Coordinates of C-alpha atoms and ligand atoms in Angstrom, one line a residue:
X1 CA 71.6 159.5 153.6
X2 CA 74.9 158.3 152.8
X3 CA 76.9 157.0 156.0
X4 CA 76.3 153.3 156.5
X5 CA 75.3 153.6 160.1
X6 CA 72.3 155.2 159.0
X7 CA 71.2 152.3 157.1
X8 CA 72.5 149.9 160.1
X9 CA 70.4 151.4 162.2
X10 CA 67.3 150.8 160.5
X11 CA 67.9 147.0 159.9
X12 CA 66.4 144.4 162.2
X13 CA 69.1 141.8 162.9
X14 CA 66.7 139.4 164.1
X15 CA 65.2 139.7 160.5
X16 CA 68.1 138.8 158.3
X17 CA 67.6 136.9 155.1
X18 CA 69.3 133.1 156.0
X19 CA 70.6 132.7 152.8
X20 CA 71.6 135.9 150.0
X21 CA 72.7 135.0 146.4
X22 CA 74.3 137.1 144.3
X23 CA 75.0 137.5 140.6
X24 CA 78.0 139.7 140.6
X25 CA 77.6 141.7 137.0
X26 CA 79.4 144.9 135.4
X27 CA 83.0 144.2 136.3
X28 CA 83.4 144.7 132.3
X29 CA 81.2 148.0 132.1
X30 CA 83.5 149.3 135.2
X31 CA 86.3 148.6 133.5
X32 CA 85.3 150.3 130.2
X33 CA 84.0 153.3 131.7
X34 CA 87.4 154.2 133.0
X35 CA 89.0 152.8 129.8
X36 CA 90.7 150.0 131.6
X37 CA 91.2 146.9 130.5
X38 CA 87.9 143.9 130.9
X39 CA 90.3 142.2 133.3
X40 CA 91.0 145.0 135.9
X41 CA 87.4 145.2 136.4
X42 CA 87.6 141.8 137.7
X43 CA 90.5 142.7 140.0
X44 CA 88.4 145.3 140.9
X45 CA 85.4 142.8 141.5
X46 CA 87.5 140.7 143.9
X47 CA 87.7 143.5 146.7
X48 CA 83.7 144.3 146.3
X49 CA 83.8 140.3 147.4
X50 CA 85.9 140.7 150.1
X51 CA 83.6 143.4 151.3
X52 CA 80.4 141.4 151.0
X53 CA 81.7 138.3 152.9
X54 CA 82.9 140.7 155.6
X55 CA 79.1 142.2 156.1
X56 CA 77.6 138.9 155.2
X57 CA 79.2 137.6 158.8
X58 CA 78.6 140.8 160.3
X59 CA 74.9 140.6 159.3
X60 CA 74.8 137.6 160.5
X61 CA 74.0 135.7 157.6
X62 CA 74.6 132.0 157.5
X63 CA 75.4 131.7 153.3
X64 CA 76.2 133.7 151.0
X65 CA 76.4 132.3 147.7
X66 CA 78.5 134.0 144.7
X67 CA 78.4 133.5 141.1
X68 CA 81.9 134.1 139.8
X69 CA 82.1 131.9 136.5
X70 CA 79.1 130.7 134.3
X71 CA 79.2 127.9 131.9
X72 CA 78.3 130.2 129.5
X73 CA 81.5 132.4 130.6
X74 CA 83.9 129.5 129.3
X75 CA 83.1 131.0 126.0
X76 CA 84.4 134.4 125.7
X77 CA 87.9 135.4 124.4
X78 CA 90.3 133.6 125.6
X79 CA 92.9 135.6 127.0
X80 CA 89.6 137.2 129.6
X81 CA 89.2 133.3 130.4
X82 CA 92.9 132.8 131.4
X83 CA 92.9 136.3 133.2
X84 CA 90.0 135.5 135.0
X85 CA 90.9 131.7 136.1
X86 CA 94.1 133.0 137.1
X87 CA 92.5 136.1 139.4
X88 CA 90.4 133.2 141.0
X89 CA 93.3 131.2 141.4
X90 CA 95.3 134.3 143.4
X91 CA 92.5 135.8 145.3
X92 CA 91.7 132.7 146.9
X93 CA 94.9 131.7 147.8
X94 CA 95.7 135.3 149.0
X95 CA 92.2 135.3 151.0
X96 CA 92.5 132.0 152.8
X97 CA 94.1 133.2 155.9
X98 CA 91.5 135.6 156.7
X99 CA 88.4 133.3 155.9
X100 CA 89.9 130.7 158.3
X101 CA 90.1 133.4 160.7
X102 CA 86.6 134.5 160.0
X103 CA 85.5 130.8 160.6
X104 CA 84.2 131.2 156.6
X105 CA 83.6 127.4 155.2
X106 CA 84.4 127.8 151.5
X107 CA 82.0 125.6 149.2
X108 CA 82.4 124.9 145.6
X109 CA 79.6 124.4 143.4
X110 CA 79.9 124.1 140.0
X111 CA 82.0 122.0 137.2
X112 CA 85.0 122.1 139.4
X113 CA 87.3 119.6 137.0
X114 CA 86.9 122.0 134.1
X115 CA 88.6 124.7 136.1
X116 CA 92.5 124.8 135.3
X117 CA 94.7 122.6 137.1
X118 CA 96.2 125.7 139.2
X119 CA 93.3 127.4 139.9
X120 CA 91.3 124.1 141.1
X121 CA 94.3 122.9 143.0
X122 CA 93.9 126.3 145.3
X123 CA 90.2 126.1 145.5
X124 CA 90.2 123.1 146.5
X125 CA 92.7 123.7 148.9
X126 CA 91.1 126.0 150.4
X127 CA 87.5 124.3 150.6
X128 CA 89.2 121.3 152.2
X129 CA 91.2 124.0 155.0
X130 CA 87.9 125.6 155.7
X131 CA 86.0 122.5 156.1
X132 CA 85.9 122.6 159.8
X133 CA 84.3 126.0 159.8
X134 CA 81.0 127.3 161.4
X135 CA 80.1 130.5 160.4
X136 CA 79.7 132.3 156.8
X137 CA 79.0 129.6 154.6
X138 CA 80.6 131.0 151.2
X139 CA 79.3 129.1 148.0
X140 CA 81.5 129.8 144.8
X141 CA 79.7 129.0 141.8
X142 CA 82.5 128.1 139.2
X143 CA 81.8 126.8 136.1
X144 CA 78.5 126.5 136.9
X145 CA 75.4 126.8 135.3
X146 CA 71.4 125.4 136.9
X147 CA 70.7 123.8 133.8
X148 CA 73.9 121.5 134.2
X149 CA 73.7 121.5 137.9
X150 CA 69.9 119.9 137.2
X151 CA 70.8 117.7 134.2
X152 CA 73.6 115.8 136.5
X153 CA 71.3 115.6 138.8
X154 CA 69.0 113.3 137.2
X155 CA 72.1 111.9 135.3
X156 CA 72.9 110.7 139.0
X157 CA 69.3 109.6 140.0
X158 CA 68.6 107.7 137.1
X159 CA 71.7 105.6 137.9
X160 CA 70.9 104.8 141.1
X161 CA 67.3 103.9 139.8
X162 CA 68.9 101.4 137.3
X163 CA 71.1 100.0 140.0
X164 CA 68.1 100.1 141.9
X165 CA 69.2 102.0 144.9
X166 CA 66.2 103.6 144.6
X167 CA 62.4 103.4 143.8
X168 CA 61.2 105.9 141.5
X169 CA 58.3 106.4 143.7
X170 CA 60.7 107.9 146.3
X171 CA 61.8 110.4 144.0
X172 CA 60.3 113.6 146.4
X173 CA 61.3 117.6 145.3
X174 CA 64.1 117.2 149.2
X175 CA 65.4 114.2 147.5
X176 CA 66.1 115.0 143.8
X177 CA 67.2 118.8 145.5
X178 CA 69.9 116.3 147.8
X179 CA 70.9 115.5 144.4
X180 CA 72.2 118.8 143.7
X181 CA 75.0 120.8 144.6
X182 CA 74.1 122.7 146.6
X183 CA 72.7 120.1 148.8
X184 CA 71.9 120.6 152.2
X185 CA 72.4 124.2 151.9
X186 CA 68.7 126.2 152.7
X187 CA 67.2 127.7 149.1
X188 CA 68.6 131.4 149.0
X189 CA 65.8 134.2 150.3
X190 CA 67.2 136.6 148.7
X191 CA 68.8 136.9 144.8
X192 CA 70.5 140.7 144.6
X193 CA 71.8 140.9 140.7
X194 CA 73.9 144.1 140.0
X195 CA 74.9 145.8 136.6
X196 CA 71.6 146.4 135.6
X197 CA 70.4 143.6 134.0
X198 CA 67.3 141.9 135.0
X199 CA 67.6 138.4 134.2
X200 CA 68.8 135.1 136.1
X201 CA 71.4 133.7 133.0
X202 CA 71.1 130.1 134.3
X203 CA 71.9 130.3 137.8
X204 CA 70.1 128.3 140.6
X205 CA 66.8 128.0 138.6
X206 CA 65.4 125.4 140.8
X207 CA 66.6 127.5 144.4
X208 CA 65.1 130.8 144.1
X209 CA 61.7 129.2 143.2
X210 CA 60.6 131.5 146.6
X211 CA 63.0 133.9 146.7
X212 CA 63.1 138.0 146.5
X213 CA 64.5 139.2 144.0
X214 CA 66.5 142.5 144.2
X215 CA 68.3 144.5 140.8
X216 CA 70.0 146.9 141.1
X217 CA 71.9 149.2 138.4
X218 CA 75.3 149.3 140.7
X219 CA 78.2 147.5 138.7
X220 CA 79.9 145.0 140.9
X221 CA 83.1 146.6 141.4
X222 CA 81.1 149.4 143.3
X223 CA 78.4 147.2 145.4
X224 CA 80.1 148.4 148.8
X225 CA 78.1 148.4 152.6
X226 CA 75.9 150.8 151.7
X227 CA 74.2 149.4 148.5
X228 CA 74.1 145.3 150.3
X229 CA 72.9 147.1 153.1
X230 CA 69.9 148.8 151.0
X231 CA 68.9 145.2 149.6
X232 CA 69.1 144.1 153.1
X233 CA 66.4 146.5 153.7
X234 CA 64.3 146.1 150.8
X235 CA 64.1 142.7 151.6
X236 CA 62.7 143.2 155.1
X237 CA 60.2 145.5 154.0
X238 CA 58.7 142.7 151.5
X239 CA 55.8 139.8 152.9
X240 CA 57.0 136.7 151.6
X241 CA 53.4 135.0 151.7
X242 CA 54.6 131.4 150.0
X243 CA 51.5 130.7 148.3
X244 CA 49.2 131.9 151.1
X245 CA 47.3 134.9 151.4
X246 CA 48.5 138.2 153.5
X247 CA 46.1 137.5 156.5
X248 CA 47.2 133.9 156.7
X249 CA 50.8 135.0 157.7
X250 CA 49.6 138.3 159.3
X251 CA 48.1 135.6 162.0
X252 CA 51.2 132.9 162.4
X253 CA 53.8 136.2 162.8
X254 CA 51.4 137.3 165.7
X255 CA 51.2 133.2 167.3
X256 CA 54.9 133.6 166.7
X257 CA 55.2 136.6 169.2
X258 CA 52.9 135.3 171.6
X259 CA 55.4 132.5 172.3
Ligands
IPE301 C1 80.6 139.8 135.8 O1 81.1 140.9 135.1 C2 81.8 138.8 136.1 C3 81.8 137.6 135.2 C4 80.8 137.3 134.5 C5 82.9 136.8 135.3 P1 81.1 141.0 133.5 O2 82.4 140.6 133.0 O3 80.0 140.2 132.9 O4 80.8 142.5 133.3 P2 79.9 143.2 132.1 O5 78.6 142.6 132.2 O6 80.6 142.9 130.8 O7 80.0 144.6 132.5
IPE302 C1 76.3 136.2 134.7 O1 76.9 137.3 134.2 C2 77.4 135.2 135.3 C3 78.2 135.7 136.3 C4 78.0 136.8 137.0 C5 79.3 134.9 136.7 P1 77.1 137.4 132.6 O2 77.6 138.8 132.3 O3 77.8 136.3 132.0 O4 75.5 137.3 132.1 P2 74.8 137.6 130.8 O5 75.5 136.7 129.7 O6 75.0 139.0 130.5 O7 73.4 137.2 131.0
MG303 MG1 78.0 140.7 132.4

């Protein structure tokens, strides 16, 4: 089976995960397998984003959330750094038109200010112009990493304690996650990694505490329709039980159909 209508049919559009997150690795490995330079793997990466925020909206998916930069990433060579901020810069400038078209809301996340001045001028430029949007919401994780993303969190808590804004008491798990980011966005339901590697590297630690979790060997640069629509179906092949046992939600998806 390789034509993507195959795997359309077989989806269930009323079952689409809310919220996909995905860690977009091998741009590198791509690059090097065609003995191309690091950086054209990136360029390369940027149309395999195009493509997922196309079938994201098409899907029907409220947000997709991309991680494009770690904090860790501010620490290899240089010259990728610059290449990279500057590709960022470019892409979204160049994609703008279309998002607004798409009725895509842009949303940063991440350790904006460290971002180059040109690069974060056209970010932000484009997360303010897309502000009035109301479909796709497309989360960019720049500079970002959950460990710093939790650690300002309770930087930002602690002063409102001290200024007593707020009683420690009413510290619940929806307030201190209000104190995040990616706040008022739902927790992801499904976390798709590609290039093989089966770790998380510090992204949304305290979001995916429920979600599904989908590898997948596909480098970035070649994640097209066909392979989001095979995590697509995974996911809706899994039980997602929350704690609870399998006849438990066996018996509140049947109450659900009887309404
Ligand atoms: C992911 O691709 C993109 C970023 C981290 C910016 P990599 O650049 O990590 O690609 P590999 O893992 O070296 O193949
Ligand atoms: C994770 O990829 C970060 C992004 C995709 C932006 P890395 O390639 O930096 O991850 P590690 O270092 O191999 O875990
Ligand atoms: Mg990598």
């Amino acid at each position: 089976m390789d034509n993507l209508q195959e795997y359309l049919d077989r989806l269930d559009m009323t079952r689409m995960p809310r919220h996909v997150a995905i860690i977009m690795d091998g741009n590198g490995r791509w690059a090097k397998q065609r003995g191309r330079d690091r950086s054209e793997g990136h360029a390369e990466g940027v149309t395999s984003v195009h493509r997922a925020v196309e079938f994201s909206s098409d899907m029907g998916i409220g947000y997709l959330t991309l991680y494009a930069f770690s904090t860790e990433n501010w620490n290899r060579p240089q010259t990728e750094v610059d290449a990279l901020m500057h590709l960022i810069g470019w892409a979204i400038e160049r994609e703008l038109p279309e998002l607004l078209e798409n009725n895509v809301r842009i949303r940063l996340i991440g350790d904006i200010d460290r971002i180059p001045e040109e690069a974060r001028r056209k970010l932000l430029n484009s997360q303010s112009a897309t502000a009035h949007c109301t479909g796709l919401t497309l989360g960019m994780c720049l500079s970002y990493s959950s460990r710093w993303e939790i650690t300002e969190a309770a930087r930002i808590l602690a002063r409102k304690v001290k200024e007593c804004d707020i009683d420690p008491e009413n510290i619940t798990e929806s307030v201190f996650a209000d104190h995040l980011n990616t706040a008022g966005m739902p927790d992801p339901d499904l976390l798709i990694r590609t290039g093989g590697e089966e770790r998380i590297s510090n992204f949304l630690l305290w979001q995916i505490a429920y979600s599904e979790l989908y590898f997948t060997d596909v480098l970035w640069p070649e994640f097209d329709k066909i392979e989001y629509a095979k995590a697509l179906l995974d996911f809706q092949k899994r039980e997602r039980r929350f704690g609870k046992t399998s006849e438990q939600v066996a018996k509140a998806d049947d109450s659900k159909v009887g309404n």
